[in-house]
Coordinates of C-alpha atoms and ligand atoms in Angstrom, one line a residue:
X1 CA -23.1 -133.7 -211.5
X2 CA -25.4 -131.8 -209.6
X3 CA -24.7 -131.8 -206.0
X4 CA -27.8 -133.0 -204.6
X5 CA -26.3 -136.3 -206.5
X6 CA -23.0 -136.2 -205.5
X7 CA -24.2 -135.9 -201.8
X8 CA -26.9 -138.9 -202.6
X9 CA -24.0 -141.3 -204.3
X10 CA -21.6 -140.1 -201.3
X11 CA -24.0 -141.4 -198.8
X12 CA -25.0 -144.1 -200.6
X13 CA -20.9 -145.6 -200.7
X14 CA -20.5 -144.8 -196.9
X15 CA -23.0 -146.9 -196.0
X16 CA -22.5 -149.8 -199.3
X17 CA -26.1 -149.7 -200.1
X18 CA -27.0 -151.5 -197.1
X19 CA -28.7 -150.9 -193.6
X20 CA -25.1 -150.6 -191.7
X21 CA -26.0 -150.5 -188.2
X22 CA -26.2 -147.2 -186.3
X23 CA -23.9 -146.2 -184.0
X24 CA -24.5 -147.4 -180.6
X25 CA -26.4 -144.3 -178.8
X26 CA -25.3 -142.7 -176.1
X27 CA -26.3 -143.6 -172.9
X28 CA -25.1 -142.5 -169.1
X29 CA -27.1 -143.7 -166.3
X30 CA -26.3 -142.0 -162.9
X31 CA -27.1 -144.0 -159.6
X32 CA -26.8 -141.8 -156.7
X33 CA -28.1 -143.6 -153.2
X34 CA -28.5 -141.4 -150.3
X35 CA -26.5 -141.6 -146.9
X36 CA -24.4 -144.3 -147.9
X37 CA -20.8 -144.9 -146.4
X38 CA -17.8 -146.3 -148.4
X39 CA -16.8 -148.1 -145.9
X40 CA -19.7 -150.1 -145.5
X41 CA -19.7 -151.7 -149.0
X42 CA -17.4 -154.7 -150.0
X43 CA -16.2 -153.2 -153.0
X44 CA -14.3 -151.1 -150.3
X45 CA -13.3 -153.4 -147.7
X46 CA -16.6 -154.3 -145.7
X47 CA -16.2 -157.7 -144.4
X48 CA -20.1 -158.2 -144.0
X49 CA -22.3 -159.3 -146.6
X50 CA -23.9 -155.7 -147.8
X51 CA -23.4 -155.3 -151.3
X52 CA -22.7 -158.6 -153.6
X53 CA -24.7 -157.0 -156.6
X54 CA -22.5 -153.7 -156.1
X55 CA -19.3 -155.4 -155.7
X56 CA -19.6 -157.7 -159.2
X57 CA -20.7 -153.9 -160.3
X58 CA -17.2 -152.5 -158.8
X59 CA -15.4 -155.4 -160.7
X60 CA -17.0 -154.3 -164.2
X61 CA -15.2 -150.4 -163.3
X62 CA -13.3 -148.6 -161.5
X63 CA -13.2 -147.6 -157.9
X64 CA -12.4 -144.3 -156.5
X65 CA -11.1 -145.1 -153.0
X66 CA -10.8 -141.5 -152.3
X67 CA -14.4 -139.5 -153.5
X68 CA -16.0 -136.3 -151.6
X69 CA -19.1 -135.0 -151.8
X70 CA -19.7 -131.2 -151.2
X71 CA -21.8 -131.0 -148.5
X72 CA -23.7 -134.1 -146.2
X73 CA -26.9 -132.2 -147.0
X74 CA -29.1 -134.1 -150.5
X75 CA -30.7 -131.2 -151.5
X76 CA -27.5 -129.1 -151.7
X77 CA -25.4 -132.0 -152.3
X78 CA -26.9 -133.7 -155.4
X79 CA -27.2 -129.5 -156.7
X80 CA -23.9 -129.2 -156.8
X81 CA -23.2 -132.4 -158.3
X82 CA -25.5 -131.5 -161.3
X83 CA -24.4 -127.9 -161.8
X84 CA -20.7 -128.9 -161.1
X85 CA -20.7 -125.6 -159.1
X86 CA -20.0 -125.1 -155.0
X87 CA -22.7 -124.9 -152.5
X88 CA -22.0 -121.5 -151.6
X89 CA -22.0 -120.5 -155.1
X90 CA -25.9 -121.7 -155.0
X91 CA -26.8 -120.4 -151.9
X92 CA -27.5 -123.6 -150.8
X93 CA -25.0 -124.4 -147.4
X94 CA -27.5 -123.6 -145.3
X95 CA -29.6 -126.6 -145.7
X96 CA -32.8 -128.2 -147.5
X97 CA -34.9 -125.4 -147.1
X98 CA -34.0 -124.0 -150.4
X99 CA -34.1 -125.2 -154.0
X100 CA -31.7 -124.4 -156.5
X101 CA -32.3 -121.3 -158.5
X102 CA -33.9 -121.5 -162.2
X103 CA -30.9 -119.5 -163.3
X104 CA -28.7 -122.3 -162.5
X105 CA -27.8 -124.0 -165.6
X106 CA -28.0 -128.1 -164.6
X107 CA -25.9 -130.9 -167.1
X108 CA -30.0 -132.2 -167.1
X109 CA -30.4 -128.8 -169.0
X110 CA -27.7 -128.8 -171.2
X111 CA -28.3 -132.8 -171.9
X112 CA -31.8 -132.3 -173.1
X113 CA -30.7 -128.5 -175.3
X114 CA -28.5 -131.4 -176.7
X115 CA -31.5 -133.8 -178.0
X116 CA -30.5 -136.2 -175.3
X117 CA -33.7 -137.7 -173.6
X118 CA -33.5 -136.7 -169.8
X119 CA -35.2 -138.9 -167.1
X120 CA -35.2 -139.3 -163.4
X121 CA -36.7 -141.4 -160.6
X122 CA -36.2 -139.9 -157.2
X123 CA -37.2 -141.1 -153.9
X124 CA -36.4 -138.6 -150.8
X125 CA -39.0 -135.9 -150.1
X126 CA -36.8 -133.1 -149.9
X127 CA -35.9 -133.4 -153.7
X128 CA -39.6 -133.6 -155.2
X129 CA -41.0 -131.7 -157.9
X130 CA -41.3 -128.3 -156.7
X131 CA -45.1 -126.6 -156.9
X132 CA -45.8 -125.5 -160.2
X133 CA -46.1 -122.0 -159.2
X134 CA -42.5 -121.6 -157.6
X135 CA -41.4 -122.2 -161.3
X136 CA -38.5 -124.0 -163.1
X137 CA -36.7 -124.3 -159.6
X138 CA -35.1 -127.1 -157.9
X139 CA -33.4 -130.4 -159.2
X140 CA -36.4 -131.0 -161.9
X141 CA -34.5 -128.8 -164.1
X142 CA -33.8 -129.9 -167.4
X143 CA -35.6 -133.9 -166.9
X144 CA -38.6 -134.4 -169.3
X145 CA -39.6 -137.4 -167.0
X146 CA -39.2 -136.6 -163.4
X147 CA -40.6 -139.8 -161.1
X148 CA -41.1 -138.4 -157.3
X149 CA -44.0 -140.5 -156.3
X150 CA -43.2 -141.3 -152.8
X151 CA -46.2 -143.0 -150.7
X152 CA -44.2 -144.6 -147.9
X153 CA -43.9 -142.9 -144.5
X154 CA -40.5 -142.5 -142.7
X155 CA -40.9 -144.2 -139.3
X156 CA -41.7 -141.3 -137.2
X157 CA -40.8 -138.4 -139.9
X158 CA -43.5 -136.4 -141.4
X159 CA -42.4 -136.9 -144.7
X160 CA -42.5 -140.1 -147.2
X161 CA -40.4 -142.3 -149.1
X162 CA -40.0 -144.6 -151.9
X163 CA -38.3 -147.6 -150.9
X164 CA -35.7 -149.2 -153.3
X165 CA -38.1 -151.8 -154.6
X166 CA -40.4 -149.3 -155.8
X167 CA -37.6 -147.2 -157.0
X168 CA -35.9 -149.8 -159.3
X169 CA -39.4 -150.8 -160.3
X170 CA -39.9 -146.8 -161.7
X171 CA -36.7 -146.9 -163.5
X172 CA -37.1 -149.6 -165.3
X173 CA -40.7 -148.4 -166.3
X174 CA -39.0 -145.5 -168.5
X175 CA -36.1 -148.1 -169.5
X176 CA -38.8 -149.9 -170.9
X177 CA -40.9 -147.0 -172.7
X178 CA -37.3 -145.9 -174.1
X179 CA -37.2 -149.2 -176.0
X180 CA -39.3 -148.2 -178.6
X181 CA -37.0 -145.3 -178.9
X182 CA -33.6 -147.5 -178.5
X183 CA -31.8 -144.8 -181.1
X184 CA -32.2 -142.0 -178.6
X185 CA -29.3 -141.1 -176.7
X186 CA -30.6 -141.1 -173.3
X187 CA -29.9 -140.2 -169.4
X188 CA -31.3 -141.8 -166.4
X189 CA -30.8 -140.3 -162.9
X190 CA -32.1 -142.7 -160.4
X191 CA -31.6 -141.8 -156.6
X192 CA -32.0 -144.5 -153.8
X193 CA -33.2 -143.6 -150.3
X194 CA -32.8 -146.8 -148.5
X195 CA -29.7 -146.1 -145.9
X196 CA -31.4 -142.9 -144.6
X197 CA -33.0 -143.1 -141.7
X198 CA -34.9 -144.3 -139.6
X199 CA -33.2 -148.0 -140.3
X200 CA -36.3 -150.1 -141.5
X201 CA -35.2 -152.8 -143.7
X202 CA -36.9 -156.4 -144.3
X203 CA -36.0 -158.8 -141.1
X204 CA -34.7 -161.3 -143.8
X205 CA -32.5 -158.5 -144.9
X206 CA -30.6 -158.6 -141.7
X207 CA -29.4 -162.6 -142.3
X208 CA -25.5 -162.5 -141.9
X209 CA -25.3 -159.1 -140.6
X210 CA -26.3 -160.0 -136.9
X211 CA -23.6 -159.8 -134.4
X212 CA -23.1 -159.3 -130.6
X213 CA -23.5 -155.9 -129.8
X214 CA -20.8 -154.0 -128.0
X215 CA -20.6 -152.7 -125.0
X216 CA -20.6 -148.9 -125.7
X217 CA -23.2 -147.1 -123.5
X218 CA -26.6 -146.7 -124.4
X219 CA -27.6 -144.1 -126.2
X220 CA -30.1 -141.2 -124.9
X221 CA -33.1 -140.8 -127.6
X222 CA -33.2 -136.7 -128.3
X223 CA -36.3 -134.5 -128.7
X224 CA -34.6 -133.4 -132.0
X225 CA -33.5 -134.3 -135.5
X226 CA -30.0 -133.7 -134.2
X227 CA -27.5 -136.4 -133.5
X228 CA -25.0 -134.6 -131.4
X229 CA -24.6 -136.9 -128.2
X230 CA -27.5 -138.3 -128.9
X231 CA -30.0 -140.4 -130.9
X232 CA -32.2 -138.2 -133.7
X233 CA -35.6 -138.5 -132.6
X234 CA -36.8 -139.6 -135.4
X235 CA -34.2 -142.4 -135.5
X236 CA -36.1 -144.1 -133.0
X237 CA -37.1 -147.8 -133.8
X238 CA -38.4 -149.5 -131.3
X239 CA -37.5 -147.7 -128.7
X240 CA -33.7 -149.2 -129.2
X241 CA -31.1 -147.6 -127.3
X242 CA -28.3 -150.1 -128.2
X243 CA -25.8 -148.5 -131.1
X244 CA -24.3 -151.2 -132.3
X245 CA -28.8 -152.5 -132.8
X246 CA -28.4 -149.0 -135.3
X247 CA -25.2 -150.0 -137.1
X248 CA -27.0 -153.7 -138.0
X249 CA -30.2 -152.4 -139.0
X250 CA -28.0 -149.7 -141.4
X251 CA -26.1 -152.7 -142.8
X252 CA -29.7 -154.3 -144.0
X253 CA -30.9 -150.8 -145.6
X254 CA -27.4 -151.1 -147.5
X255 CA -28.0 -154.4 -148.5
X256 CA -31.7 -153.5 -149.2
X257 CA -30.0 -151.1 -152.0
X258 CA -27.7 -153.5 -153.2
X259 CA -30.4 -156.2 -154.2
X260 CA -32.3 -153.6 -156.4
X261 CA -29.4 -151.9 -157.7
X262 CA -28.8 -155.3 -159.0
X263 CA -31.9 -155.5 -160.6
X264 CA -31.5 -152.4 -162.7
X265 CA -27.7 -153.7 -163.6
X266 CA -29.2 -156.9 -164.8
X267 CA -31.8 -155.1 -166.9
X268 CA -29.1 -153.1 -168.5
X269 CA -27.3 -156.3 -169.4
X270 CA -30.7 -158.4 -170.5
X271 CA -31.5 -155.9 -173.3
X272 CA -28.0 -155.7 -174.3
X273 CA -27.1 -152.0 -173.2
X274 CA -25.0 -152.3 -170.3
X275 CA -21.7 -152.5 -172.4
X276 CA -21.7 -149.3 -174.0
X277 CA -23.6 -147.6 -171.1
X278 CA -21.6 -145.0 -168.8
X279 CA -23.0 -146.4 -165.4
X280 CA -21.5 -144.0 -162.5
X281 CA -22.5 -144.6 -159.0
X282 CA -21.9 -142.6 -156.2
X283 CA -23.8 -141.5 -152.9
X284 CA -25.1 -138.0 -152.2
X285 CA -23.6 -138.1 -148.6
X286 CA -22.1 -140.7 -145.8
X287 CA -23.0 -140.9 -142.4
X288 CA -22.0 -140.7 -138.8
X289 CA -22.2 -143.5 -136.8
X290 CA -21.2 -142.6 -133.8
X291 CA -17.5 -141.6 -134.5
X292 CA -16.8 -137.9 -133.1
X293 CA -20.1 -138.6 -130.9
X294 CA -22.4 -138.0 -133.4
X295 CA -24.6 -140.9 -133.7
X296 CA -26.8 -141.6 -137.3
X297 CA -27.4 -138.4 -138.7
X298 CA -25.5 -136.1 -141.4
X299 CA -25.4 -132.8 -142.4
X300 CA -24.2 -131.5 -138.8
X301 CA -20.1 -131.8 -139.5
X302 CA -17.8 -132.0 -142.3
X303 CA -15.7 -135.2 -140.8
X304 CA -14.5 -137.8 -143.3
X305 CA -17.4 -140.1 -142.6
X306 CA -20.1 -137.5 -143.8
X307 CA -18.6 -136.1 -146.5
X308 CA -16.0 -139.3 -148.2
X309 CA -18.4 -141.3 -150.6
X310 CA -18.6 -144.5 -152.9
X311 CA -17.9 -143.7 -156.7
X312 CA -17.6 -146.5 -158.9
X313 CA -17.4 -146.1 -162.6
X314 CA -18.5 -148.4 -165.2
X315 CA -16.9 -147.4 -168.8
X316 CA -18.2 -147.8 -172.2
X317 CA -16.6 -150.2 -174.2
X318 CA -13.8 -148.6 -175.9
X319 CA -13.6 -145.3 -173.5
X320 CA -10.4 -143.8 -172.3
X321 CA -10.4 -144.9 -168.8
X322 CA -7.5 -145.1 -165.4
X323 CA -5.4 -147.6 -166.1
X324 CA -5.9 -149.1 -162.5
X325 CA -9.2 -150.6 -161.3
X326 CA -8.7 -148.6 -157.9
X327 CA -7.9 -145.2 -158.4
X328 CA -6.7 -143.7 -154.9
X329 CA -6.3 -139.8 -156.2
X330 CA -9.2 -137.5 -155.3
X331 CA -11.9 -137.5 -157.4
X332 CA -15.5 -135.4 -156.4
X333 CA -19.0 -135.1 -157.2
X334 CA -17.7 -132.3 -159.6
X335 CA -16.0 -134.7 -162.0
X336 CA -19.1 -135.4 -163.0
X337 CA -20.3 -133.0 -164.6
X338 CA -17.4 -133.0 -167.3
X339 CA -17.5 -137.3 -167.4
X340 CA -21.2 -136.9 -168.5
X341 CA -20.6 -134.3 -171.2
X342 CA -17.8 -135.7 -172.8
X343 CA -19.8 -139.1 -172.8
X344 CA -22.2 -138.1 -174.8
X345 CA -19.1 -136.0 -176.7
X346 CA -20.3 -132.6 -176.1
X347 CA -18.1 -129.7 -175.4
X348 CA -16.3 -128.9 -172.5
X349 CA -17.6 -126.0 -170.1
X350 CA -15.2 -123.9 -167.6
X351 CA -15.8 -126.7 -164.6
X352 CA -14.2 -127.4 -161.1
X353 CA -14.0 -130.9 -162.0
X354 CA -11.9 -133.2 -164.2
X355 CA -13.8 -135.7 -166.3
X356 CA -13.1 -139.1 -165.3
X357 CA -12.8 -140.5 -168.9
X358 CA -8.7 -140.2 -168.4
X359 CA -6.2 -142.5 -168.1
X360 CA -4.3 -141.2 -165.2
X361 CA -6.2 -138.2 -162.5
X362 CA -4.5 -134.9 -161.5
X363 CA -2.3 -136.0 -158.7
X364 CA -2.2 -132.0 -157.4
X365 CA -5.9 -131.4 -156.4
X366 CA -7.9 -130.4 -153.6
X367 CA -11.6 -130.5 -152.9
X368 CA -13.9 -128.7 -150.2
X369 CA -16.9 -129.3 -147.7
X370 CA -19.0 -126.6 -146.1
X371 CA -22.1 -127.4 -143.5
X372 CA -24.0 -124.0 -143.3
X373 CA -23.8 -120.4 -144.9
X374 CA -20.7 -119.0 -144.9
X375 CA -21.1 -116.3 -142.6
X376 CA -22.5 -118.3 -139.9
X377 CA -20.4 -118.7 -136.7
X378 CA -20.6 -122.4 -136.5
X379 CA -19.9 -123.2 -140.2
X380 CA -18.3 -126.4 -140.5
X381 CA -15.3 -126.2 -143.5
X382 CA -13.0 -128.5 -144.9
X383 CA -10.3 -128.9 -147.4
X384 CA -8.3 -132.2 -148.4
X385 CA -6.0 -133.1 -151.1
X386 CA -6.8 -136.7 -150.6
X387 CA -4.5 -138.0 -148.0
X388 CA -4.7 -134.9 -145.5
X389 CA -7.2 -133.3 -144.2
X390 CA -8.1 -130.0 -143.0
X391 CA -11.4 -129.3 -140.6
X392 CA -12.8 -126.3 -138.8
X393 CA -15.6 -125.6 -137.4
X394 CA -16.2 -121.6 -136.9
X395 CA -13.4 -119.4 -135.2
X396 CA -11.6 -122.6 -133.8
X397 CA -8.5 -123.4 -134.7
X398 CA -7.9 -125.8 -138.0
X399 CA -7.3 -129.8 -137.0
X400 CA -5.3 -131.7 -139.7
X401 CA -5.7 -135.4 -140.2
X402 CA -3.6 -137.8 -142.2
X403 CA -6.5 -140.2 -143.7
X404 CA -4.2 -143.0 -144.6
X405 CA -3.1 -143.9 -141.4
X406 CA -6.0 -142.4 -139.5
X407 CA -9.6 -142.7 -141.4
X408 CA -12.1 -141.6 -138.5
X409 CA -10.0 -138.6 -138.1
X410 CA -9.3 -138.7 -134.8
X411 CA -5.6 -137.8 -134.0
X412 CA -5.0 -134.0 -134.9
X413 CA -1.6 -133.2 -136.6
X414 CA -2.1 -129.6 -136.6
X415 CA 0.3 -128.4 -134.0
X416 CA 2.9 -131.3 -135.4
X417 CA 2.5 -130.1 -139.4
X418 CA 1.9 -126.6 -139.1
X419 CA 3.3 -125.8 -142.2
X420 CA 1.2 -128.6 -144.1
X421 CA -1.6 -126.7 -142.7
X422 CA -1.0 -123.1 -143.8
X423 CA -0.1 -125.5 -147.3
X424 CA -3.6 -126.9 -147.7
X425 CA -5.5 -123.6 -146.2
X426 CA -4.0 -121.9 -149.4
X427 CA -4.4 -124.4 -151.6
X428 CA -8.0 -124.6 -150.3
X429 CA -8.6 -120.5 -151.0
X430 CA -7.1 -120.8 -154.2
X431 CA -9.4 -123.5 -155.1
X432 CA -12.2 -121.6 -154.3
X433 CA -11.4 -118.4 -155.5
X434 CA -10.3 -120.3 -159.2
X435 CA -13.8 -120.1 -162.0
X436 CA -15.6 -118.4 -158.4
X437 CA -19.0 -117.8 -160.2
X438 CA -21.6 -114.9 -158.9
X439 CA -23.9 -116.8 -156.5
X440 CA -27.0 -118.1 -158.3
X441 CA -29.9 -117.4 -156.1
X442 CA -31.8 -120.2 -154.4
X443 CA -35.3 -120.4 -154.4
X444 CA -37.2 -121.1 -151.0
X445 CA -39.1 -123.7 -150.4
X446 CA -42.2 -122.0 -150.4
X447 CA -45.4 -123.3 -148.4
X448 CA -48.2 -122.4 -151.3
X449 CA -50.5 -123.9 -152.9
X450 CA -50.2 -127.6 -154.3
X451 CA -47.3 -127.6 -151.9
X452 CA -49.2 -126.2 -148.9
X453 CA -51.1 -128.5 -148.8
X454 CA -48.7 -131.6 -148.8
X455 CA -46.9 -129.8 -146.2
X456 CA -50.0 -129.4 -144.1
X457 CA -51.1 -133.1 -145.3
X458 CA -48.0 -134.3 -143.1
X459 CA -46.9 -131.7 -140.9
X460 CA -43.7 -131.2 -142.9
X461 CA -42.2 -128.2 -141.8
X462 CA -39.3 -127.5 -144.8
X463 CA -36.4 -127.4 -142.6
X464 CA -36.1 -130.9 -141.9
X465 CA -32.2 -132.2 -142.7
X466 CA -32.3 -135.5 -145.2
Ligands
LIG501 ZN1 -29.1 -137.5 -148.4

């Protein structure tokens, strides 16, 4: 028989001379929202009404109690998270004034090499589409759709927003064009702003969450973005001074997220592809809300309340997944990486991370977080393990915390556990130094052009922290 034949009749018996239905394609969709705190949703305790949508989510998955970030910075932050590599190993500790560097290879990049079809809505100005001229720089890496439309101004910033109506509205735009395609393995990044400030949400999104306020002092307004002792200037709503005024209005922007969220969640189940969907969600960051007297910003320490964030993991039906629906080991943004690939079953790359489609995590692991380059005297470090924690800021000496009995990190062990602090140091080096990669070099944000002239348009200056 000649083999063309053979192959035609072998084909023909594998699928009984009927249309058998195609395997279910691959899909991942990644929710990331910015500066949103664990603690803060009910999926993780939160006795206020923030997050009903998110919570039913939580019940579908599995929650990882115990998920870090990087750094509290989004730019640098959601880099790492897509190239599974440190901060410092892109250049990128220092802040939001630099863009990651086209040498970096993104999962975006290695998704779309792969025939997967690659979108993404984003809504916080620091991670729009570069200038053409600055070239293939920056998070747009490897998305053949990339949404930034932003036309909502923050409060008093000089930069814009979309808000998570507008967001959800976007994604569901390109979930809609897909449909034609419906046998295209796909992945959709969408990234929520909401919870960053300033705290602006809908007055009837505050219902419930009103309380009396306490009676901490009131707080100073500062002439900078810095919220050191102070309130960020561009905080300011209203010329509020009351915190616990800040902590409601943040509760609102939470559950502002939460409603649309839910709206992309119940798109997912209308057209029948929320089963076999990987749906991760995780935060970019947390924030400080006063504990270690730095009031609604991020990005300025490495304390458990920047850097500890939401991950929730929605299987596909039939994936190897923990056994538990609250996993409590350490997990990171650097799993990842790893979960994505093997969801859409492609090879395994030398990684940091551990994909989370496992029964059972690595008990023995340790994760890090760095605020600015690593050379500068008043970098912020930190190591953990998942129950201790090890933060330094500069020359000063190392403070350990034990999370489980102390969340907000404010009772120091060090001088008590000295040896559990020498333990976690090294375990912390050897983490680092293990896969270290030659630094990728970042590109700067540069003011030309197309991008001149937005920056000039608002008076956005490039070194603003988000
Ligand atoms: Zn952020």
């Amino acid at each position: 028989m000649r083999p063309r034949l053979v192959l035609l009749l072998a084909l023909l018996a594998l699928c009984g001379c009927s249309r058998a239905p195609a395997a279910t394609p691959r899909r991942v969709i990644l929710v990331t929202c910015d500066t949103l705190r664990a603690d803060r949703l009910g999926a993780y305790g939160y006795a206020r009404p923030t997050s009903p949508n998110l919570d039913a989510f939580a019940k579908d998955g599995v929650v990882f109690d115990e998920a870090y970030t990087t750094i509290p910075i989004t730019g640098p932050a959601l880099s790492a998270l897509f190239t599974g590599l440190l901060p410092d190993e892109l250049g990128l500790a220092g802040g939001n004034a630099f863009l990651l560097g086209a040498q970096a290879t993104t999962l975006a990049e290695v998704l779309r090499a792969a025939g997967v079809r690659t979108g993404a809505v984003v809504s916080n100005w620091v991670l729009r589409a570069p200038a053409p001229e600055q070239g293939d720089v920056g998070l747009k890496q490897g998305f053949e759709h990339y949404d930034d439309r932003m036309q909502t101004r923050e409060g008093v910033r000089d930069s814009f927003e979309r808000l998570a109506a507008d967001t959800t509205d976007a994604a569901l735009r390109w979930l809609d064009a897909r449909k034609a395609k419906a046998e295209d393995p796909l992945f959709l990044w969408v990234h929520y702003q909401d919870p960053h400030g300033p705290y602006r949400p809908a007055p009837e999104m505050l219902t419930g969450l009103e309380r009396p306020l306490t009676d901490e002092p009131e707080l100073a307004l500062g002439t900078t973005r810095f919220g050191k002792g102070q309130l960020p200037r561009y905080q300011d709503v209203d010329g509020e001074r009351a915190p616990e005024r800040y902590r409601i209005r943040y509760d609102g922007e939470v559950r502002t997220f939460d409603a649309h969220f839910g709206r992309l969640v119940a798109w997912l189940k209308s057209n029948g592809w929320y089963d076999d969907a990987l749906v991760v969600f995780t935060a970019d960051h947390g924030e400080s809300l006063g504990e270690h007297d730095y009031w609604f910003c991020h990005g300025e320490n490495v304390h458990r309340e920047e850097v500890r964030v939401p991950l929730v993991v929605k299987y596909p039906r039939g994936a190897t997944r923990p056994k538990a629906e609250r996993v409590r080991e350490l997990a990171t943004h650097l799993d990842l990486w790893p979960t994505v690939l093997e969801a859409f079953a492609l090879p395994p790359r030398p990684n940091r991370g551990t994909s989370l489609l496992v029964a059972t995590l690595p008990a023995e692991r340790v994760a890090t977080q760095v605020v600015r380059e690593p050379r500068a005297p008043d970098r912020w470090f930190a190591a953990t393990d998942g129950r201790w924690r090890l933060v330094q800021q500069g020359a000063e000496a190392p403070r350990l915390f034990d999370v489980a009995a102390d969340p907000f990190e404010a009772r120091d062990l060090a001088s008590a556990e000295p040896a559990r602090v020498d333990e976690l140091a090294r375990r912390a080096q050897r983490f680092v130094a293990d896969h270290a990669n030659a630094p990728i070099a970042p590109a700067r944000l540069l003011p030309t052009s197309e991008n001149q002239r937005a920056l000039q348009h608002t008076g956005y200056t490039g070194d603003d922290e988000h």
